[in-house]
Amino acid sequence: MRRMRHIGTGAAAALLLTTGLLTGCTSDPGSTDRTCADTPNGTPVAPPGPAATGTNIATNPEIATGYRSNMTAVRTRSFAVSSANPLATQAACRVLADGGTAADAIITAQAVLGLVEPQASGIGGGAFLMYYDASTKSVDAYDGREVAPASATENYLRWISDTDQTPPQPNARASGRSIGVPGVLRMLDLAHREHGKQPWRDLFAPAVTLADQGFAISPRLAAQIASSAADLARDDNAKAYFLQPDGSPKPAGYQLTNPAYSKTLGAIASDGVDAFYTGAIARDIVDATATTSGGRTPGQITLEDLARYQPKKRTALCTDYRAHEICGMPNPSSGGITVAATLGILENFDLSALKPDNVDRNGGKPKAEAVHLISEAERLAYADRDKYVADSDFVPLPGNSPDTLLNKDYLKQRAGLINPDRSMGKAQPGDFGPVPLGTGPQPPEHGTSHISVVDEYGNAAALTTTVESAFGSFHVVDGFVLNNQLTDFSADPTGTDGAPVANRVEAGKRPRSSMSPTLVFDRAPDGSRGQLVYTAGSPGGSLIIQFVVKTLVGMLDWGLDPQQAVSEVSFGAANGPVTGIGGEHPAIDATDRGDHDRLVQRLRELGHQVSVDQQASGLSALKRESDGWIGGTDPRREGAVMGDTR
């Protein structure tokens, strides 16, 4: 097999990486070497208008930035990568073209995303990874979630101290209290040691080059900087990096360099992850967390907290759905279990008879009956999630196993609660006897990204990665953003019934997440795991579950290709009366709150309170075909799919 000539770390890479949004990397003209080419309409999302820049961060993950209509799925031969930014996709694709594994590629993609999409993810955050090793046919679930410091009490986010019961200042998120011990780098190191092929050091070279030489701020990043300018201005490092000297936001097209990030990545590349978790970088993290500048309440992360952090390999959560096996992330992510529960309920209905109308490149328009059934199933699944799911190292699931919540007979009973003619509005959780827990809803994540990768060896990676809210805690240190992941805990440790909340803060505990990286397999004739056929995942906070469910249903039940499935109308519900219908989609008439849209009208007739607010998913999906792979990336962000195109 002829290989693409190596351009990942040399002068040619530096030249290509400084040109802004890349459109492809190719081998020598006329050769038969493999190429990395992106989707033909993978152009950046247009900057938001005035309404979008005022998006309510309490209900929307990051900022809404429009919709790219009529995107076309990308077909590749032996490898593919999809991420939320073309520069990250490009760099990861080069790793695959040079013979790297999916584990290698996600490290490079994450390093670049931390630079070009810092509002969403980075080395100061955490991640969950689902990884398929084709040689052993095994699925590994890697937990790189942040943890609370050893000194944290259940009131850590609630008030400054037991003697000073005032809230953290200026608020829990922007204080040091929101910052958890970052986990993504140790997790990626573990995955690389077990599944990597390329040298660790080489995988950071594209991001180092890009940080030194500079990149053009994308429209999406520019919009988020503008929306977050007041909060970024509180932190001297964030202010200097993201804002102009007069305090105005740096605009789209501004050539941004980050020598501090280059230095940080250089140390990690040369000395391994201990360079991050011990030594000068660790001291800088502790100091930044503990700052009281601007009247901020300090956090309590110590050098010992950083040095002690360990990622965890957990048992992948694999369940049946029709003719497929769905493998997702177990808790402390609630994503895998809630996606599986929703699909387990939906398995009792014939969704194939409810395919969208007028299917086109944008996925068509879903039928009201399908949206109703899927939203009702999600309400039931979220009800159990809200009550029972947290970090199982601290709070056991009912029956001490996800099998209790995912039992087929139980889910069939839950399906029987769905009235085809009327929304239930709010579902009640299942009754598993007395449990010492109260119900605690999860605040939405806002700063998250997703990467899907398949390599030439048949391995696959689905990585969902986050700093929690857009720009995390607004603390910038050594060129990267520190997370505010601890605000994913319930700040109040007790529920309305006085019982302790499952997702309360505890020392060393991991906050509950909704991240749902997913791998899908065919079932072999003997019932065993067959061939890997799909990967999927998305950012979007607590809506991630809904985004992934609609994409899986689109591909598995409705026969949509990956681009159509991620492009189709976003819809779904958490456990409340509101059903979301993404008003950014061209098939939805969002004027006058959707009053003129027939889908919205019909759902309201069924008792749904319908919102047509724009939804800012960042889905990616890959599907195996007989002669290679086909992939899609979310038109609501600025991502691209690349691979050795066919």
XYZ file of C-alpha atoms in Angstrom:
646
model
C 0.000 0.000 0.000
C 1.470 3.324 -0.999
C 1.507 5.944 1.706
C 0.982 9.641 1.554
C 4.259 11.424 2.011
C 4.727 12.661 5.563
C 3.653 16.279 5.922
C 2.462 16.266 9.525
C 5.328 18.062 11.233
C 7.515 19.708 8.618
C 7.576 22.965 6.694
C 4.862 21.849 4.272
C 2.506 21.278 7.198
C 3.351 24.669 8.646
C 2.558 26.340 5.341
C -0.762 24.557 4.935
C -1.821 25.008 8.540
C -1.448 28.772 8.474
C -3.884 29.304 5.627
C -6.990 29.307 7.825
C -9.843 26.920 7.053
C -8.237 24.209 4.972
C -10.017 22.459 2.134
C -7.863 19.376 1.861
C -4.366 17.973 1.918
C -3.108 16.012 -1.030
C -0.125 13.951 -1.995
C 2.068 14.686 -5.015
C 0.063 15.569 -8.149
C -0.672 12.546 -10.287
C 0.219 10.021 -7.580
C -2.077 7.293 -6.339
C -1.275 8.004 -2.704
C -4.186 8.573 -0.398
C -5.562 12.040 0.195
C -7.429 13.842 2.936
C -10.265 15.768 1.343
C -13.195 17.401 3.074
C -16.865 17.615 2.300
C -17.388 19.675 -0.875
C -19.669 22.056 0.988
C -17.834 22.095 4.291
C -17.743 25.878 4.442
C -17.759 27.647 7.795
C -21.036 28.550 9.391
C -22.008 32.175 8.837
C -21.704 34.551 11.771
C -24.896 34.838 13.818
C -27.245 37.745 13.544
C -28.329 39.891 16.465
C -30.869 37.383 17.733
C -28.327 34.573 17.812
C -25.737 36.585 19.713
C -28.304 37.065 22.434
C -28.876 33.332 22.829
C -29.814 32.343 26.363
C -26.914 30.299 27.653
C -29.197 28.557 30.116
C -31.035 26.776 27.325
C -28.599 26.597 24.425
C -25.235 24.816 24.329
C -22.757 27.420 23.138
C -24.068 29.956 20.680
C -26.369 29.247 17.743
C -24.614 29.973 14.463
C -26.961 29.051 11.670
C -27.381 26.126 9.317
C -25.545 24.975 6.161
C -28.174 23.642 3.805
C -27.837 20.722 1.398
C -24.586 19.262 2.671
C -23.467 16.064 0.981
C -22.136 12.979 2.745
C -18.429 12.261 2.243
C -17.391 8.812 1.014
C -13.958 7.423 1.871
C -12.112 4.194 1.229
C -10.300 3.040 4.354
C -10.288 5.801 6.984
C -12.321 8.849 7.949
C -12.508 11.537 10.599
C -15.220 14.024 11.478
C -14.760 16.857 13.952
C -16.330 20.231 14.640
C -13.514 22.252 13.048
C -11.821 21.735 9.661
C -8.335 22.374 11.064
C -8.742 19.622 13.652
C -10.236 17.245 11.093
C -7.389 17.991 8.687
C -4.665 17.351 11.271
C -6.254 14.098 12.449
C -6.757 12.949 8.871
C -3.048 13.375 8.190
C -2.269 11.131 11.143
C -4.503 8.449 9.638
C -2.985 8.929 6.174
C 0.453 8.374 7.708
C -0.644 5.022 9.150
C -1.762 6.159 12.593
C -4.581 4.575 14.533
C -7.857 6.100 15.637
C -6.279 6.566 19.086
C -3.448 8.569 17.547
C -5.838 10.701 15.506
C -8.055 11.751 18.412
C -5.017 13.009 20.344
C -4.023 15.255 17.460
C -7.614 16.392 16.939
C -8.033 17.235 20.618
C -4.790 19.217 20.702
C -5.903 21.293 17.710
C -9.482 21.723 18.971
C -8.129 23.133 22.231
C -6.554 25.881 20.149
C -9.150 26.632 17.457
C -12.311 25.796 19.424
C -11.311 26.722 23.018
C -14.885 27.603 23.921
C -15.820 23.943 23.556
C -12.995 21.681 24.722
C -9.336 21.471 25.542
C -6.633 20.007 27.740
C -8.067 21.863 30.736
C -11.249 19.794 30.549
C -12.454 16.210 30.461
C -13.765 13.623 28.013
C -15.338 10.223 27.486
C -14.025 7.864 24.823
C -15.560 4.768 23.291
C -12.898 2.765 21.451
C -13.222 -0.342 19.269
C -10.118 -2.467 18.798
C -10.608 -4.488 15.626
C -7.779 -6.927 16.410
C -9.421 -8.094 19.636
C -13.005 -7.143 18.711
C -13.235 -5.436 22.096
C -14.943 -2.189 23.096
C -13.274 -0.048 25.754
C -14.946 2.809 27.628
C -12.446 5.402 28.856
C -13.486 7.857 31.560
C -11.469 11.078 31.592
C -14.068 13.046 33.520
C -12.873 15.763 35.883
C -13.087 15.162 39.637
C -13.827 17.347 42.637
C -10.795 18.225 44.792
C -10.142 16.205 47.943
C -11.190 19.110 50.150
C -14.581 19.626 48.491
C -17.652 19.290 50.675
C -21.250 18.826 49.575
C -21.685 22.618 49.937
C -18.573 23.479 47.885
C -20.635 25.154 45.151
C -23.366 26.354 47.461
C -21.492 28.755 49.720
C -18.022 30.013 50.519
C -17.723 28.065 53.792
C -19.867 26.681 56.579
C -19.200 29.885 58.511
C -19.675 32.198 55.510
C -22.825 30.949 53.863
C -22.756 33.384 50.927
C -22.564 32.123 47.331
C -19.194 31.890 45.564
C -18.287 35.133 43.799
C -18.932 36.496 41.205
C -20.949 33.319 40.731
C -20.228 29.618 41.076
C -19.175 29.222 37.447
C -16.714 32.136 37.193
C -15.234 31.454 40.632
C -12.471 28.939 41.228
C -15.028 26.592 42.775
C -16.280 25.436 39.385
C -12.910 24.058 38.260
C -12.480 20.294 38.436
C -9.201 18.413 38.177
C -8.752 18.039 34.375
C -8.843 14.481 33.079
C -8.657 14.426 29.284
C -4.860 14.218 28.922
C -4.361 11.290 31.288
C -7.213 9.493 29.553
C -5.716 10.082 26.110
C -2.340 8.904 27.396
C -3.921 5.666 28.610
C -5.726 5.124 25.283
C -2.500 5.822 23.380
C -0.497 3.352 25.460
C -3.087 0.674 24.743
C -4.023 1.483 21.143
C -1.564 4.003 19.712
C 0.956 3.425 16.941
C 2.588 6.789 16.217
C 5.024 8.364 18.698
C 3.272 10.443 21.366
C 5.542 13.398 20.699
C 4.650 13.623 17.000
C 0.922 13.818 17.663
C 1.155 17.335 19.105
C 3.256 18.810 16.300
C 0.354 20.123 14.177
C -1.151 22.000 17.130
C 2.260 23.363 18.171
C 2.899 24.632 14.641
C -0.548 26.145 14.387
C -0.223 27.865 17.785
C 3.122 29.387 16.766
C 2.248 30.370 13.208
C -1.325 31.423 13.910
C -4.787 30.668 12.587
C -7.738 32.774 11.506
C -10.460 33.071 14.128
C -13.494 31.285 12.714
C -16.940 32.898 12.548
C -18.221 30.592 15.283
C -15.352 31.323 17.677
C -15.666 35.052 16.956
C -19.373 34.967 17.783
C -18.728 33.192 21.067
C -15.940 35.615 22.022
C -18.327 38.507 21.390
C -21.069 36.868 23.443
C -18.694 36.099 26.350
C -16.555 39.252 26.255
C -17.689 40.624 29.618
C -16.867 37.373 31.413
C -13.566 36.889 29.590
C -12.529 40.392 30.648
C -12.508 39.296 34.315
C -9.446 37.112 33.732
C -6.235 38.904 32.720
C -4.986 36.029 30.543
C -8.356 35.538 28.854
C -8.706 39.262 28.293
C -5.278 39.569 26.689
C -5.832 36.540 24.444
C -9.422 36.956 23.256
C -10.019 40.713 23.420
C -8.517 43.763 21.739
C -6.632 46.326 23.860
C -9.800 48.452 24.001
C -11.796 45.497 25.342
C -13.643 44.734 22.111
C -13.741 41.108 20.920
C -11.232 39.932 18.360
C -13.209 39.393 15.135
C -13.528 36.585 12.610
C -10.463 36.444 10.416
C -8.141 37.833 13.098
C -4.845 35.939 12.975
C -4.460 34.506 16.465
C -1.243 33.021 17.832
C -0.824 31.252 21.172
C 2.854 30.850 22.148
C 1.863 29.854 25.690
C -0.176 26.918 24.388
C 2.687 25.946 22.086
C 5.037 25.846 25.070
C 2.571 23.794 27.114
C 2.038 21.249 24.339
C 5.783 21.087 23.716
C 6.361 20.101 27.335
C 3.590 17.477 27.211
C 4.928 16.106 23.926
C 8.495 15.857 25.230
C 7.938 14.826 28.842
C 4.567 13.083 28.734
C 1.432 13.892 30.698
C 3.340 14.220 33.959
C 4.465 17.591 32.612
C 0.832 18.683 32.942
C -0.068 16.993 36.217
C 3.134 17.854 38.087
C 5.713 20.622 37.889
C 5.315 24.145 36.535
C 2.044 23.638 34.605
C 0.394 22.012 37.622
C 1.520 24.895 39.841
C 0.057 27.361 37.355
C -3.288 25.493 37.394
C -3.373 25.563 41.195
C -2.513 29.271 41.275
C -5.119 30.150 38.626
C -7.789 28.170 40.485
C -6.913 29.847 43.763
C -6.881 33.417 42.454
C -8.983 35.987 44.272
C -8.488 38.718 41.669
C -11.601 40.677 40.941
C -13.153 39.429 44.168
C -13.419 35.849 42.931
C -13.909 33.025 45.406
C -10.899 30.702 45.106
C -11.074 27.018 44.315
C -9.280 24.392 46.364
C -7.447 22.226 43.809
C -4.007 21.247 45.121
C -0.871 19.822 43.552
C -1.777 16.535 45.220
C -5.199 16.538 43.532
C -3.531 16.904 40.132
C -0.821 14.326 40.785
C -3.367 11.772 42.030
C -5.771 12.040 39.088
C -6.298 8.743 37.258
C -8.534 7.956 34.281
C -10.747 4.896 34.506
C -11.567 2.110 32.111
C -15.168 1.145 32.602
C -17.287 -1.667 31.219
C -18.881 -0.474 27.998
C -22.671 -0.285 28.155
C -23.833 -2.472 25.252
C -27.503 -3.194 24.596
C -29.612 -4.545 21.743
C -31.689 -2.376 19.444
C -33.487 -4.330 16.753
C -30.740 -5.995 14.658
C -27.928 -3.965 16.197
C -25.795 -3.718 19.305
C -25.473 -0.170 20.669
C -22.403 0.502 22.833
C -22.283 3.683 24.875
C -20.618 5.242 27.877
C -21.654 4.069 31.346
C -21.976 6.399 34.314
C -20.783 8.870 35.505
C -22.075 9.749 32.058
C -25.821 9.394 31.967
C -25.661 9.451 28.173
C -25.181 5.775 27.440
C -27.855 4.578 29.824
C -30.420 7.210 28.763
C -29.855 6.635 25.041
C -30.164 2.874 25.635
C -33.323 3.287 27.721
C -34.922 5.531 25.101
C -34.135 3.075 22.314
C -35.306 0.171 24.482
C -38.678 1.871 24.883
C -38.852 2.746 21.185
C -38.112 -0.847 20.210
C -41.732 -1.553 21.107
C -42.940 0.675 18.242
C -42.609 0.412 14.463
C -40.650 3.565 13.742
C -39.818 2.390 10.216
C -43.434 3.182 9.319
C -42.944 6.792 10.413
C -40.147 7.936 8.130
C -39.727 11.676 7.541
C -41.612 13.351 4.730
C -39.900 14.791 1.645
C -36.469 13.381 2.480
C -33.748 15.490 0.893
C -30.123 16.312 1.709
C -31.339 18.058 4.864
C -33.093 14.916 6.099
C -36.667 15.877 5.300
C -39.283 16.791 7.880
C -40.174 14.376 10.686
C -43.729 13.230 11.157
C -45.490 14.524 14.248
C -46.302 10.947 15.303
C -42.601 10.045 15.283
C -41.581 13.156 17.223
C -44.332 12.428 19.741
C -43.272 8.813 20.340
C -39.570 9.612 20.562
C -40.090 12.603 22.857
C -42.341 10.589 25.174
C -39.772 7.784 25.344
C -37.111 10.368 26.190
C -39.259 11.812 28.987
C -39.496 8.385 30.581
C -35.778 7.706 30.200
C -34.789 11.145 31.543
C -37.033 10.624 34.584
C -34.983 7.594 35.632
C -31.746 9.323 34.717
C -32.521 12.383 36.808
C -33.311 10.341 39.899
C -30.853 7.475 39.827
C -27.789 8.108 37.665
C -24.592 9.637 39.070
C -21.001 8.533 39.707
C -21.550 4.874 40.602
C -18.277 4.805 42.536
C -20.221 6.894 45.078
C -23.895 6.257 44.343
C -24.912 2.770 43.168
C -27.545 2.315 40.500
C -30.721 0.431 41.376
C -29.734 -3.204 41.660
C -26.108 -2.045 41.524
C -26.193 -2.448 37.748
C -27.517 -0.615 34.669
C -29.381 -3.831 33.833
C -32.157 -2.869 36.243
C -33.024 0.331 34.383
C -32.481 -1.344 30.989
C -34.375 -4.581 31.567
C -36.464 -5.279 28.455
C -39.601 -6.144 30.428
C -39.252 -2.957 32.439
C -38.782 -0.866 29.307
C -41.795 -2.536 27.700
C -43.825 -1.485 30.746
C -42.485 2.049 30.350
C -43.489 2.014 26.668
C -47.035 1.127 27.776
C -47.229 4.472 29.552
C -47.070 6.343 26.246
C -50.433 7.612 25.038
C -50.298 7.975 21.241
C -52.860 10.777 21.444
C -51.532 12.901 24.312
C -48.207 13.959 25.782
C -47.597 13.000 29.396
C -45.839 16.331 29.969
C -43.694 15.076 32.825
C -42.867 11.430 33.485
C -42.393 9.809 36.847
C -39.299 7.677 37.491
C -39.641 3.963 37.971
C -40.132 2.691 41.520
C -37.219 0.567 42.672
C -38.052 0.680 46.347
C -36.617 2.979 48.996
C -33.423 4.667 47.925
C -31.587 7.388 49.877
C -31.608 9.789 46.949
C -33.478 12.865 45.836
C -34.063 14.074 42.309
C -31.472 16.520 41.031
C -31.642 17.823 37.464
C -28.328 18.476 35.743
C -27.372 21.964 34.574
C -26.692 21.889 30.826
C -23.163 21.759 29.464
C -22.462 24.468 26.920
C -18.850 24.009 25.805
C -18.431 20.568 24.279
C -17.177 18.953 21.061
C -17.195 15.536 19.425
C -14.756 13.606 17.228
C -15.545 10.418 15.266
C -12.688 8.422 13.717
C -12.237 5.128 11.876
C -8.779 3.993 10.752
C -7.462 1.662 8.055
C -7.051 -1.167 10.589
C -10.766 -1.242 11.406
C -10.444 0.522 14.773
C -12.876 3.267 15.706
C -13.026 6.057 18.252
C -15.936 8.199 19.403
C -14.698 10.960 21.715
C -16.916 13.566 23.352
C -14.835 16.232 25.043
C -15.758 19.315 27.068
C -14.840 22.278 29.246
C -18.531 22.390 30.346
C -19.781 25.917 29.623
C -18.543 28.027 26.719
C -14.962 29.010 27.698
C -15.340 26.926 30.861
C -14.645 28.958 34.004
C -13.217 31.869 31.947
C -9.861 31.142 33.602
C -7.018 30.862 31.051
C -3.654 29.455 32.135
C -0.591 28.588 30.038
C -2.601 29.080 26.853
C -5.603 26.876 27.625
C -9.032 27.265 29.221
C -9.825 25.706 32.593
C -13.174 23.914 32.845
C -16.134 24.739 35.038
C -17.145 21.097 35.144
C -18.046 20.988 38.825
C -21.158 23.018 38.062
C -22.468 19.795 36.534
C -22.992 18.725 40.146
C -26.147 19.731 41.951
C -25.174 22.746 44.067
C -27.859 21.882 46.630
C -26.975 18.511 48.208
C -30.548 17.702 49.230
C -33.697 17.394 47.202
C -37.114 18.864 47.895
C -37.926 15.752 49.935
C -34.866 16.283 52.135
C -33.091 13.207 50.792
C -29.491 13.514 49.547
C -29.202 14.163 45.807
C -27.358 11.477 43.858
C -25.382 14.057 41.895
C -24.277 16.149 44.883
C -20.669 17.269 45.321
C -18.345 14.859 47.121
C -14.556 14.824 47.367
C -12.998 12.901 44.469
C -16.369 12.411 42.781
C -17.047 12.850 39.058
C -20.037 14.997 38.081
C -22.786 13.421 36.046
C -22.629 14.070 32.310
C -24.891 13.586 29.306
C -22.072 12.931 26.835
C -22.995 10.014 24.594
C -20.172 8.785 22.343
C -21.679 5.761 20.619
C -20.530 2.764 18.577
C -23.022 0.553 16.717
C -22.441 -3.042 15.607
C -24.355 -5.516 13.501
C -25.450 -8.712 15.180
C -23.836 -11.855 13.819
C -26.148 -14.778 12.886
C -25.242 -16.525 16.154
C -26.198 -13.435 18.156
C -22.653 -12.371 18.907
C -21.171 -8.960 18.124
C -20.733 -8.499 14.412
C -19.097 -5.819 12.334
C -18.779 -2.213 13.464
C -21.206 -0.248 11.285
C -21.744 3.215 12.806
C -20.186 5.809 15.101
C -22.052 8.824 16.441
C -21.871 11.557 19.040
C -22.516 15.232 19.689
C -22.014 18.169 22.011
C -25.097 19.875 23.386
C -25.293 19.511 27.162
C -28.302 17.606 28.435
C -29.672 17.699 24.878
C -26.839 15.437 23.673
C -29.010 12.430 24.436
C -31.769 13.752 22.165
C -29.354 14.633 19.366
C -27.809 11.153 19.406
C -31.182 9.380 19.607
C -32.618 11.236 16.603
C -29.454 10.481 14.615
C -29.459 6.771 15.474
C -33.161 6.470 14.664
C -32.542 8.352 11.421
C -29.871 5.911 10.317
C -31.165 2.635 11.786
C -34.938 3.001 11.361
C -35.331 5.506 8.546
C -32.410 4.587 6.288
C -30.925 8.088 6.201
C -27.265 8.415 5.327
C -25.048 9.939 8.051
C -25.205 13.442 6.603
C -28.976 13.369 6.312
C -29.262 11.951 9.836
C -27.187 14.688 11.453
C -28.708 17.378 9.239
C -32.331 16.382 9.902
C -34.492 18.474 12.201
C -33.341 18.337 15.817
C -36.174 17.360 18.125
C -36.820 15.795 21.482
C -37.614 16.360 25.132
C -36.088 16.062 28.571
C -38.427 15.310 31.446
C -40.697 18.313 31.213
C -43.575 19.630 29.136
C -41.415 21.362 26.510
C -40.580 19.559 23.283
C -37.844 21.173 21.222
C -38.037 21.500 17.448
C -34.902 23.103 16.017
C -36.099 26.289 14.355
C -32.804 26.735 12.530
C -33.731 23.943 10.105
C -35.050 25.107 6.718
C -37.986 22.697 6.925
C -39.315 24.433 10.048
C -41.233 27.700 9.920
C -40.104 29.284 13.190
C -41.867 32.603 12.693
C -44.345 33.568 15.415
C -43.009 30.801 17.677
C -43.795 28.178 15.034
C -47.493 28.998 14.929
C -47.607 28.512 11.145
C -45.690 25.240 11.015
C -47.863 22.148 10.631
C -45.509 19.895 12.640
C -45.513 22.354 15.528
C -49.292 22.772 15.289
C -49.879 19.031 15.417
C -47.559 18.542 18.405
C -49.385 21.276 20.276
C -52.643 19.495 19.502
C -51.091 16.451 21.192
C -50.382 18.484 24.318
C -46.728 19.369 23.753
C -45.415 22.787 24.693
C -43.234 23.318 21.621
C -40.146 25.497 21.492
C -38.645 26.381 18.113
C -35.474 27.927 19.542
C -32.370 27.254 17.486
C -30.503 24.152 18.600
C -26.718 24.054 18.495
C -25.826 20.399 18.179
C -22.455 19.377 16.785
C -23.200 15.876 15.591
C -20.923 13.640 13.615
C -21.642 10.177 12.281
C -19.782 7.597 10.217
C -21.248 4.516 8.525
C -19.567 1.479 7.001
C -20.415 0.658 3.408
C -19.349 -2.270 1.262
C -16.513 -0.276 -0.300
C -15.519 2.025 2.543
C -17.080 4.642 4.808
C -19.593 7.455 4.489
C -19.671 10.347 6.952
C -21.611 13.422 7.944
C -20.962 16.479 10.096
C -23.416 18.889 11.671
C -24.515 21.812 9.479
C -25.090 23.813 12.674
C -21.347 24.097 13.291
C -18.308 24.530 11.061
C -16.962 20.971 11.014
C -15.818 18.770 8.157
C -15.472 15.088 7.287
C -12.208 14.018 5.643
C -10.549 10.793 4.611
C -9.082 8.986 1.619
C -12.002 9.909 -0.598
C -13.449 7.616 -3.243
